[in-house]
Tab-separated table of C-alpha atoms in Angstrom:
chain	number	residue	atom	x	y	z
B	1	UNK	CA	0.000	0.000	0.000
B	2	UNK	CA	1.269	3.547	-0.638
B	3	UNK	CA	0.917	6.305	1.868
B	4	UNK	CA	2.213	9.750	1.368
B	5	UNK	CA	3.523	12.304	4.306
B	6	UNK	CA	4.134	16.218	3.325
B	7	UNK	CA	6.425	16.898	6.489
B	8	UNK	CA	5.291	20.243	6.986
B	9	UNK	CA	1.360	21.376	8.137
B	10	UNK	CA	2.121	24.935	7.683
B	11	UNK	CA	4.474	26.915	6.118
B	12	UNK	CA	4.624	30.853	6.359
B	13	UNK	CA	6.821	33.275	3.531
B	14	UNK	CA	6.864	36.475	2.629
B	15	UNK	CA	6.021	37.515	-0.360
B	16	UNK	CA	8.436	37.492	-3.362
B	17	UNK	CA	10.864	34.672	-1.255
B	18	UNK	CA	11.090	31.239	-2.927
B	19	UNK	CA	9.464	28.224	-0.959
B	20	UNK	CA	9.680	24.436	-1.142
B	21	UNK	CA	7.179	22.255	0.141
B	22	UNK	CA	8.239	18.728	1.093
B	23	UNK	CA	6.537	15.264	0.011
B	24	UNK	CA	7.733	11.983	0.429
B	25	UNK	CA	5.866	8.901	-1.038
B	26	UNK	CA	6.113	4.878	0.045
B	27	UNK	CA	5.167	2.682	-2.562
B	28	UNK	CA	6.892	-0.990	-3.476
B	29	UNK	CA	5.797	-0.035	-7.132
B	30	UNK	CA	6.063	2.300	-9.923
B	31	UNK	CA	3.773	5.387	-9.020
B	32	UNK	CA	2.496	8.678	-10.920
B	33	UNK	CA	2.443	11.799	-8.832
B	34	UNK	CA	0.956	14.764	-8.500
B	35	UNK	CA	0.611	18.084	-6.805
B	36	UNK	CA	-3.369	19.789	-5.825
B	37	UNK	CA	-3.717	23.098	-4.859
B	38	UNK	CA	-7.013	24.181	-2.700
B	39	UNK	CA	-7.877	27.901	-2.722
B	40	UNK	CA	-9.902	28.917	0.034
B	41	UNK	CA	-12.961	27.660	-0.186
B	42	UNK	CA	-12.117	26.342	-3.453
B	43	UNK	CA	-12.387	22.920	-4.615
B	44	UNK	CA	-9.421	21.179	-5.765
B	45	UNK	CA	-7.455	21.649	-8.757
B	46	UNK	CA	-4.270	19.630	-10.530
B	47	UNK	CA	-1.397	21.800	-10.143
B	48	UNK	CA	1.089	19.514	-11.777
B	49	UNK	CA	1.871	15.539	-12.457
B	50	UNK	CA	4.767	13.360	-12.916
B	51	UNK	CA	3.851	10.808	-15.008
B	52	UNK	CA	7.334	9.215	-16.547
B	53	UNK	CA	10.287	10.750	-18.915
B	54	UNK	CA	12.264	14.123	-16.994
B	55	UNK	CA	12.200	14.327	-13.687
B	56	UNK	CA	11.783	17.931	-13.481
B	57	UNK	CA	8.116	19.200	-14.031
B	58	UNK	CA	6.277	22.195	-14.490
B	59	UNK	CA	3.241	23.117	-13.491
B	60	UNK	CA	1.239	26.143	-13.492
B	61	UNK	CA	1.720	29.866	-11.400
B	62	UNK	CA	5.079	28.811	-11.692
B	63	UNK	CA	5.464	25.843	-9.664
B	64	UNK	CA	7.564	23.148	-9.853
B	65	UNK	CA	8.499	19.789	-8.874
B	66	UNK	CA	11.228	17.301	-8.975
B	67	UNK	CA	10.958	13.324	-8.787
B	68	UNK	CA	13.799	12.035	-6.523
B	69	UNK	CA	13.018	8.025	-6.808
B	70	UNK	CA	16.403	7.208	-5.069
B	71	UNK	CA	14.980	9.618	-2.298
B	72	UNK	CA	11.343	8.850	-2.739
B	73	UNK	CA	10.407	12.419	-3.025
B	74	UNK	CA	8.079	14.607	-4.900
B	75	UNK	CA	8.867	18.856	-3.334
B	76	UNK	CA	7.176	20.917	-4.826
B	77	UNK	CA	9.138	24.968	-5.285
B	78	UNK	CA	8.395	27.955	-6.459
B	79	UNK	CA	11.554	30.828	-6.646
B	80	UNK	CA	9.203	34.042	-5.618
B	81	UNK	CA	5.613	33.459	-4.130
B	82	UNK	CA	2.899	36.258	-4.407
B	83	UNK	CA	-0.410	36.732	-2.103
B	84	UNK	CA	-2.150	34.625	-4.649
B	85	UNK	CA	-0.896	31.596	-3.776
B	86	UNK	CA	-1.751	31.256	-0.388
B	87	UNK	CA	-3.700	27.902	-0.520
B	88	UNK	CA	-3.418	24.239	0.839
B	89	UNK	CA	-1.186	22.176	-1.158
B	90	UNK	CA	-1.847	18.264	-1.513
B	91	UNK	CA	0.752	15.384	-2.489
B	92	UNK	CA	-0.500	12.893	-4.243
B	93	UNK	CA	0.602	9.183	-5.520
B	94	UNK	CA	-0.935	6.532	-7.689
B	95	UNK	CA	-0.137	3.044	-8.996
B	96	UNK	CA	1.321	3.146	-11.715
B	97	UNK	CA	-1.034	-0.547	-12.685
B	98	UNK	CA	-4.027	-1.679	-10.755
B	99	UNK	CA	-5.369	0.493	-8.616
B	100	UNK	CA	-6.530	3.455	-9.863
B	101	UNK	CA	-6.987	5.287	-6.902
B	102	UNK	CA	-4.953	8.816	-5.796
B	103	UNK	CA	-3.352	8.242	-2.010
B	104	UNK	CA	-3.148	11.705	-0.589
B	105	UNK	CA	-0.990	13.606	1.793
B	106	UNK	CA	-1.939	15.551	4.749
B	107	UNK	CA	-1.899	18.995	3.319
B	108	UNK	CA	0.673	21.805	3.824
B	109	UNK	CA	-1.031	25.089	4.563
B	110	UNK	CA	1.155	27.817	2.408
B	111	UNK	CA	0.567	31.410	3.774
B	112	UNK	CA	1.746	34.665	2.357
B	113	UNK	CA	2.748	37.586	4.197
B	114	UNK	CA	2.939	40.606	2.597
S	1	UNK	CA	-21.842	19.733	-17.346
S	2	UNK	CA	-18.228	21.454	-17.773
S	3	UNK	CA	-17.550	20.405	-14.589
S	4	UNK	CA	-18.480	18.264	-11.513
S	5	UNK	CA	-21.603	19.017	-9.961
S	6	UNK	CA	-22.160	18.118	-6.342
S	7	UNK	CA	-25.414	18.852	-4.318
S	8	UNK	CA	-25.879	20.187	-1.651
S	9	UNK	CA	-23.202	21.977	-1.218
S	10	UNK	CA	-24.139	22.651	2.682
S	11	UNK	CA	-26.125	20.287	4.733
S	12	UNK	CA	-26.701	20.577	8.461
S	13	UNK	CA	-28.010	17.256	10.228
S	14	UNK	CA	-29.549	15.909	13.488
S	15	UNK	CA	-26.959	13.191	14.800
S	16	UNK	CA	-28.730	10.101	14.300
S	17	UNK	CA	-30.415	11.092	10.912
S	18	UNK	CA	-29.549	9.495	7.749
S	19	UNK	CA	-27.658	12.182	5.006
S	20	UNK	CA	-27.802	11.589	0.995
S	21	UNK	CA	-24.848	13.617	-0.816
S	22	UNK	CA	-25.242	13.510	-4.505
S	23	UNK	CA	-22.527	13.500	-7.147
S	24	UNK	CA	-22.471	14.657	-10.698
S	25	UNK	CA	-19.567	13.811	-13.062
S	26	UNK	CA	-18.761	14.991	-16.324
S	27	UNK	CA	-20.275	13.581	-18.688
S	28	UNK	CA	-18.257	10.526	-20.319
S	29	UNK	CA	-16.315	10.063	-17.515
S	30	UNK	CA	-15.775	6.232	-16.432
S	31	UNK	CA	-14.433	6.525	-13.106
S	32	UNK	CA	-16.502	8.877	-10.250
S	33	UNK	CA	-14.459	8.961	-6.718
S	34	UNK	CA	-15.965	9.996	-3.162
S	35	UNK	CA	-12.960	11.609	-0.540
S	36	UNK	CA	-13.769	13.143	2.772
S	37	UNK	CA	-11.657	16.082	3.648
S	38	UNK	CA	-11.969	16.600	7.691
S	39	UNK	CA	-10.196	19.677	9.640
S	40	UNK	CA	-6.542	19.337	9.428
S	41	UNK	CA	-6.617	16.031	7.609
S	42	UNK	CA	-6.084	15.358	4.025
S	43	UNK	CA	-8.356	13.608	1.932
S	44	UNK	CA	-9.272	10.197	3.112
S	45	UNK	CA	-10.334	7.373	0.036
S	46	UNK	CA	-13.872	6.099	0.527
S	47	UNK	CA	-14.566	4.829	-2.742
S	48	UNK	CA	-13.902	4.441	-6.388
S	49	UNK	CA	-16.518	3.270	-9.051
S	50	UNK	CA	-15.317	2.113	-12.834
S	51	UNK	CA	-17.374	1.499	-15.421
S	52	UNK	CA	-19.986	-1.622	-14.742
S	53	UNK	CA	-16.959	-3.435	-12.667
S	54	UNK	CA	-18.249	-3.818	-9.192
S	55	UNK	CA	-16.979	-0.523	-7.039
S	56	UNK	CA	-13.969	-0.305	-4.666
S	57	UNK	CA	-15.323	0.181	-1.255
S	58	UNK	CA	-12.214	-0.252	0.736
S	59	UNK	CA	-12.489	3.263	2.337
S	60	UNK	CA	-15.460	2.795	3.698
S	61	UNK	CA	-15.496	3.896	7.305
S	62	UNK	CA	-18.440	1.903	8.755
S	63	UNK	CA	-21.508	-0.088	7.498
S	64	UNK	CA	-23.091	2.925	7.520
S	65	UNK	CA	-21.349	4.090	4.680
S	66	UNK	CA	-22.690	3.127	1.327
S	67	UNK	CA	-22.818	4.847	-2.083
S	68	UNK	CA	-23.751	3.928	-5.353
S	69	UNK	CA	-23.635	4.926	-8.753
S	70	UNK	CA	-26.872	4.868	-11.423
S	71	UNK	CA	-26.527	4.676	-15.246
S	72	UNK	CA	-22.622	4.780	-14.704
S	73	UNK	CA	-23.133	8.250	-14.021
S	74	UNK	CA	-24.662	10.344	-10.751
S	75	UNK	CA	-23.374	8.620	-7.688
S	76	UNK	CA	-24.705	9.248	-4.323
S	77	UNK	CA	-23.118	8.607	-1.447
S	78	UNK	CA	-25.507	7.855	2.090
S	79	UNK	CA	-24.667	8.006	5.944
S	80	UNK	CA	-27.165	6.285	8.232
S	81	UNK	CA	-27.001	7.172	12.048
S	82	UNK	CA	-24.872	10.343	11.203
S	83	UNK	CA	-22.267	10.803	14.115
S	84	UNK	CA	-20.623	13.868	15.060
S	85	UNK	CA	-17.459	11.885	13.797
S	86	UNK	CA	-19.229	12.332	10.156
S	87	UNK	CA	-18.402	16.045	10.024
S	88	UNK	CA	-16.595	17.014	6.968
S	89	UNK	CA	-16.023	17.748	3.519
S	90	UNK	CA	-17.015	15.377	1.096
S	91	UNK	CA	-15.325	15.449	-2.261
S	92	UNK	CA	-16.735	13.829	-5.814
S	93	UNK	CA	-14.067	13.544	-8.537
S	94	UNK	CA	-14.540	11.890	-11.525
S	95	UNK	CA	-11.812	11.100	-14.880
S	96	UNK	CA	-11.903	10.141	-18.581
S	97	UNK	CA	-10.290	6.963	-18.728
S	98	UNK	CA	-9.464	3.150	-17.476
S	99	UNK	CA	-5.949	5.030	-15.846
S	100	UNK	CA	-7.828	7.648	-15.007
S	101	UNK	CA	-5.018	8.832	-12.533
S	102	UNK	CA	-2.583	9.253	-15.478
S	103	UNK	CA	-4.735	12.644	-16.116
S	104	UNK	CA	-5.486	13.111	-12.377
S	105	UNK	CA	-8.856	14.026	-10.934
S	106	UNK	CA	-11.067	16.650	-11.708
S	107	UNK	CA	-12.758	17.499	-8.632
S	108	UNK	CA	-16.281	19.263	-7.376
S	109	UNK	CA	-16.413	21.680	-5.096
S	110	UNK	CA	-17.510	19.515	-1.813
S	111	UNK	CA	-20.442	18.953	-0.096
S	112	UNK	CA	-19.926	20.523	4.058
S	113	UNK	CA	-21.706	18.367	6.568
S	114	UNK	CA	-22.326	19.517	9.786
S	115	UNK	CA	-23.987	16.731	12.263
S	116	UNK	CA	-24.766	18.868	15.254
């Protein structure tokens, strides 16, 4: 079974500074994963996937991620956060075969200070 | 619809009464999912419907629990006895294809239940 743990429940900036926030997935198989973004009281929305091929992706507002399989890893960055993107951010792995279902993290509440 | 449709989008209960949550997908789309987002948690599986293959129920909290899915399209999901436990945000998704996670989830906005 997979299970995913985003180490940090909160994590204040200021605006304009870079941020990373951390995910690291357990899973005996190949896996797809993803990044969610909640705006307040928003519903859900993909903010980027890794699916297979470069290990670097790009998603959108600028976001990024890199796949660390050695490290099991998924951390999402940004170089220079605005106001906007205060939001709840959500890990995410799948299977890459079977089941179809997403295994989520626990959140990581990103908030912007001016 | 462009996007998922979920109904109602607020419900307040009596513990002990039984709560219907109803789910639209997009139309076409095989695969219709039902999360429950509580305060400070992250989204919790309850189950996963495909096609006319019999549903993934694994995620189911209790026997109280159930949900089905009509004309492999609306879904509802039902709590009988509703517990203060129940509280939360319940989350429809629904996707195009057999791997529907390749293209990830697109999600409704939640239904809030409140079991006072």
């Amino acid at each position: 079974a997979q299970s995913v743990t985003q180490l940090d429940s909160q994590v204040p900036v200021f605006e304009e500074a870079p941020v990373e926030l951390r995910c690291n997935y357990s899973s005996s198989v190949s896996v797809y994963l993803f990044w969610y973004v909640q705006y307040p009281n928003q519903g859900l929305q993909l903010l980027l996937k890794y699916l297979s091929g470069s290990t670097l992706v790009k998603g959108i507002n600028g976001f990024e991620a890199e796949f660390n399989k050695s490290q099991t890893s998924f951390h999402l960055r940004k170089p220079s956060v605005h106001i906007s993107d205060t939001a709840e951010y959500f890990c995410a792995v799948s299977d890459k075969e079977g089941a179809q279902k997403l295994v989520f993290g626990q959140g990581t509440r990103l908030t912007i200070n001016p | 619809g462009a996007g998922v449709s979920q109904s109602p989008s607020n419900k307040v209960t009596e513990k002990g009464k039984d709560v219907e949550l109803r789910c639209d997908p997009i139309s076409g789309h095989t695969a219709l999912y039902w999360y429950r987002q509580s305060l400070g948690q992250g989204l919790e599986f309850l189950i996963y419907f495909q096609g006319n293959s019999a549903p993934d129920k694994s995620g189911l909290p209790s026997d109280r629990f159930s949900a089905e899915r009509t004309g492999g399209s609306v879904s509802t999901l039902t709590i009988q006895r509703t517990q203060q436990e129940d509280s939360a945000v319940y989350l429809c998704a629904s996707s195009l294809v057999l791997i529907g996670t390749e293209y990830g989830y697109t999600f409704g906005s939640g239904t809030r239940l409140t079991v006072v």
